[in-house]
């Protein structure tokens, strides 16, 4: 971390600042430039509040030179995190996971139909929402516990681990049989929830917030890991932009950026990224080519009657086609 | 709501679509254009999922023509909502509320010192955070219940109602003595929390999310009102942009836009909007001139030792100056 | 186009509005809804100013239901545009073009070295900037005419068509030997330049503006085509976002979106999109997998001494590796 | 400027980097931190390409600690720039300028009518567009030279200096009688145009680009000043965001930020910022309260028949009301 000082600060003011910083067990190092003097802070600055330092009368601005995240940081943990869920491996050089299923659990019949198709096409984890975060209070809010029970039946019937979104830490008991807990984009900085999930021993899929920076995503993962839970996956699902042709903008470059910064597995969600069925497969292929560790994709056998997000669901045939082409790309690279 | 059909749809397909829509108790009206045919949906479409309709094979896209929010909508409730908290009136033509205090409650002495200064300068509500949403798990997370107890002492000592942020519905009992519950930007779409707050009878200050649209802010307020709680205030606190000279971009035009769309009181937070003490007063003045119903401002007597966000706090003297100039503008208009 | 009327407009006001619209040779169609009345405009509305209609006292807002672009619109021109430059084909089902070379032309030796490597790796068009749009007036502004002369030598020596950015219509004569004129992101809405290029018969590569919508990109292409020049290529090169880990966010989904909306060839520029050498290849692979018609990539044999943008250049070996992997993906799909 | 080195670089590599930097007449200073080593660059680094340094194998990233702009920088030119146009003073502590008029010049009668009303309400400069940058090639492109002639008549008739947008440096002769040349948002980085304007001796109003950072705006002003023209005004006119309730988001905090960074006058354009007549006055008041040096506002006596942007024009009565309230705020502060 470096503090850039205001023009014209006195030697006395610089000394005072250094004394103040050193009292926090951080060494200082002063560089007097032509226009600008800077103070380097040497030591573990992860606990230092940058914006706090900026309040000092001597200081013009403060910049980090090392990342504020530790446990998720590849610099300190060079090996890829590998997560095992039943027979499925997530992360590491040769794995590729596909989680597929409907946006919302609507009925046992619906889930069984979709699960059969998803499994046949090569998906290894079944997804389905029982608790749904909806922009409107008048929209379908999910089947709740009943929905989770249907997922459990799918799990037993097809031998597929299941993933479902948790919105409230008080529901943790209900998710006992769920293999992977998903944190939705709107809850990426619901720190109450993140702390509770840090205390569980279940794998977590953490989705990037609507307009979260890559660093904020990593800091949210750090929350979970700081609580003791090492099994975190990150999910790029598109970020908000000014363009309205797609639901979000899929930040494909986040995949190699995250690969460099962190050892955690990286999943792509082309369904929410694009918002339209006809764009899901191109983005799934792009994410695969960019090197993600897996995909989470919405599949529905009857999108016109889906309780939510039918507009972005793939039909089973479309999903099969996507899987075939994803396999071709993975084989090619 | 209108559905824009794909080029070349047959008469039969149009009829099928209309039949499907009418089964949901919505009337339809078809306009055949030169390049494009559209179907108008007539009736209460707040419960219709736009994106759902877009899955129909006949449909190219769907657009709303009326707002999806009802209870917060000025069209249906033309009179300003007025909220009374102790002796303080919020909303309506002649009121103006200023909520001031530290970002974080740090000690009784700190709060008493700041409250005395804030009250002397004309603030009528005291703010202070006891539960803090921090990007880093290693940053100060707030004093919790102990912090709320300090706020209660301020309330008794100075006769000022208090406002504090709630992050977890399970903490509701702890907030019994708190007069206004604040929902932070990161929790604007924490629907679990919003639903619980809808069941309380306490006034809620709902902050706009980091990159929330004005409509999403209103839909989140609708969640609270749909639960039965009519006492909601909206807070513009800056939105995320690509420019890094300020913490956020204060969307000053949101004030007249919200004034037109909703009857709820509109509060501005110039502290989080700008992130730097020296920009807080200009933005507070701008918000006042644009017609907001009040301000929430961070004040600290010793920002260099603040536990959080010292960089954006006003000193008591600076706050007094801001209050004087806000009064001049209010008097002028 | 539809006009959504204000609540409570009278029958007389609606009639007046319709009369006004019909005077512009557009038919009208009124739908009276429960909360809202709308007027549909039927006919060629490309010449109608939406925002103009919004000034009418009866009108709350106006929405387009058909695109404002015609000549670039796939609806009216379903077949892919194919552009031929020397022996190179751009656009259409089986072509794939790679334009490679340095950001800036620096010397004949530099260009010859890079062109040899680029050609050996499979690039078919040579790129190089002679006029450089730089944020700072103190940065290298390009070699100008001398740079274009060097490009001509490369063209003759290697038999590769050349592409270079034009910033000023007055320079058109200087570009006589240049095969493709590039319009940079900062000039996407330099309508003076676009109109002049519309009068030439040279292929144009039009880059998406820093924060241009897809529709604005298409409207800028429409400017060129409206002038009589049909040979336009569109280039996705990343858009501005709030995240600073990459130079821009590469909007990979723009590729299938543009494919649907227009018949023009779609080129991807992974160099400017990412800004860092190590992220160029993953994004190039992603763009290829998403279905673009070609790539424009910066290559430099000595990036540390490049006059501009060395940080995002591929070394010849890295470029060869990228080309190999792009070929594998193209072969797979 | 500081270079942050990659973990594990050798002493030899650090020495090589320093030698390389020092060859550019910049001193270096190395700080060895716990996790990170940084090299400080001391001297005039405005000519150094940050991204260039990032290509060095030793370097992880580079950060500026001093601004890349000089002539526009208040640090080096603490006194406010004051521009005089006829009897009108722009900039400095007690001036306030209002430029008003139609978006487009449409006829002599139109301009005379509006100018009379604008002058009566207190505007001191008349604005009108003769060359119009329009998103669509099919929209009205302005009256051109004929429009400028009409502006000249207004100037003589009312004794008001005139401002009009220039899009093409080749038109400079036509603008001989125009007092202030306006550079539109879409041309903020049309460096060809900026360089030409730097060679004129006319005052320039430079509008912030659609999604330009404050620093980029200042760098574009630096282009004009570097050419020898010191008379530059900056104009905040709203930036692009994801919210569609207004045309742009007016960045009100840019006013105090620019005030701190530069000595140039700061003008606000509430018309383009909001896009809707009913929001113009609140934003004009906000900008005034935040401390701008003046306003540019669109006024039209018959917006429903305006050739462009009628939706954001004030009627003469509305403009008079705005002026009255602006005066009250200026008097109050």
XYZ file of N, CA and C in Angstrom, chain B residues 5 8-19 30 32 58:
48
model
N -44.565 -9.084 -32.451
C -44.478 -10.427 -33.047
C -43.345 -10.515 -34.065
N -43.664 -12.379 -40.254
C -44.154 -13.578 -40.941
C -44.987 -14.534 -40.113
N -45.408 -14.168 -38.920
C -46.274 -15.088 -38.155
C -47.626 -15.181 -38.870
N -48.219 -16.360 -38.775
C -49.500 -16.580 -39.477
C -50.661 -16.086 -38.621
N -51.801 -15.926 -39.246
C -53.017 -15.521 -38.535
C -53.340 -16.529 -37.426
N -53.161 -17.785 -37.749
C -53.415 -18.848 -36.763
C -52.514 -18.658 -35.525
N -51.263 -18.348 -35.766
C -50.330 -18.172 -34.641
C -50.736 -16.975 -33.778
N -51.209 -15.926 -34.448
C -51.636 -14.741 -33.700
C -52.856 -15.089 -32.837
N -53.773 -15.834 -33.440
C -54.970 -16.229 -32.680
C -54.598 -17.090 -31.473
N -53.667 -18.023 -31.687
C -53.248 -18.894 -30.582
C -52.661 -18.074 -29.442
N -51.844 -17.097 -29.815
C -51.222 -16.261 -28.795
C -52.294 -15.509 -28.002
N -53.260 -14.956 -28.723
C -54.319 -14.199 -28.047
C -55.126 -15.104 -27.120
N -55.417 -16.293 -27.590
C -56.162 -17.246 -26.753
C -55.388 -17.540 -25.467
N -55.006 -6.545 -31.435
C -53.946 -6.758 -32.431
C -53.821 -5.544 -33.368
N -51.841 -4.629 -36.863
C -50.998 -5.145 -37.936
C -50.276 -3.968 -38.586
N -44.170 -17.096 -31.338
C -44.654 -15.991 -32.174
C -44.012 -14.647 -31.824
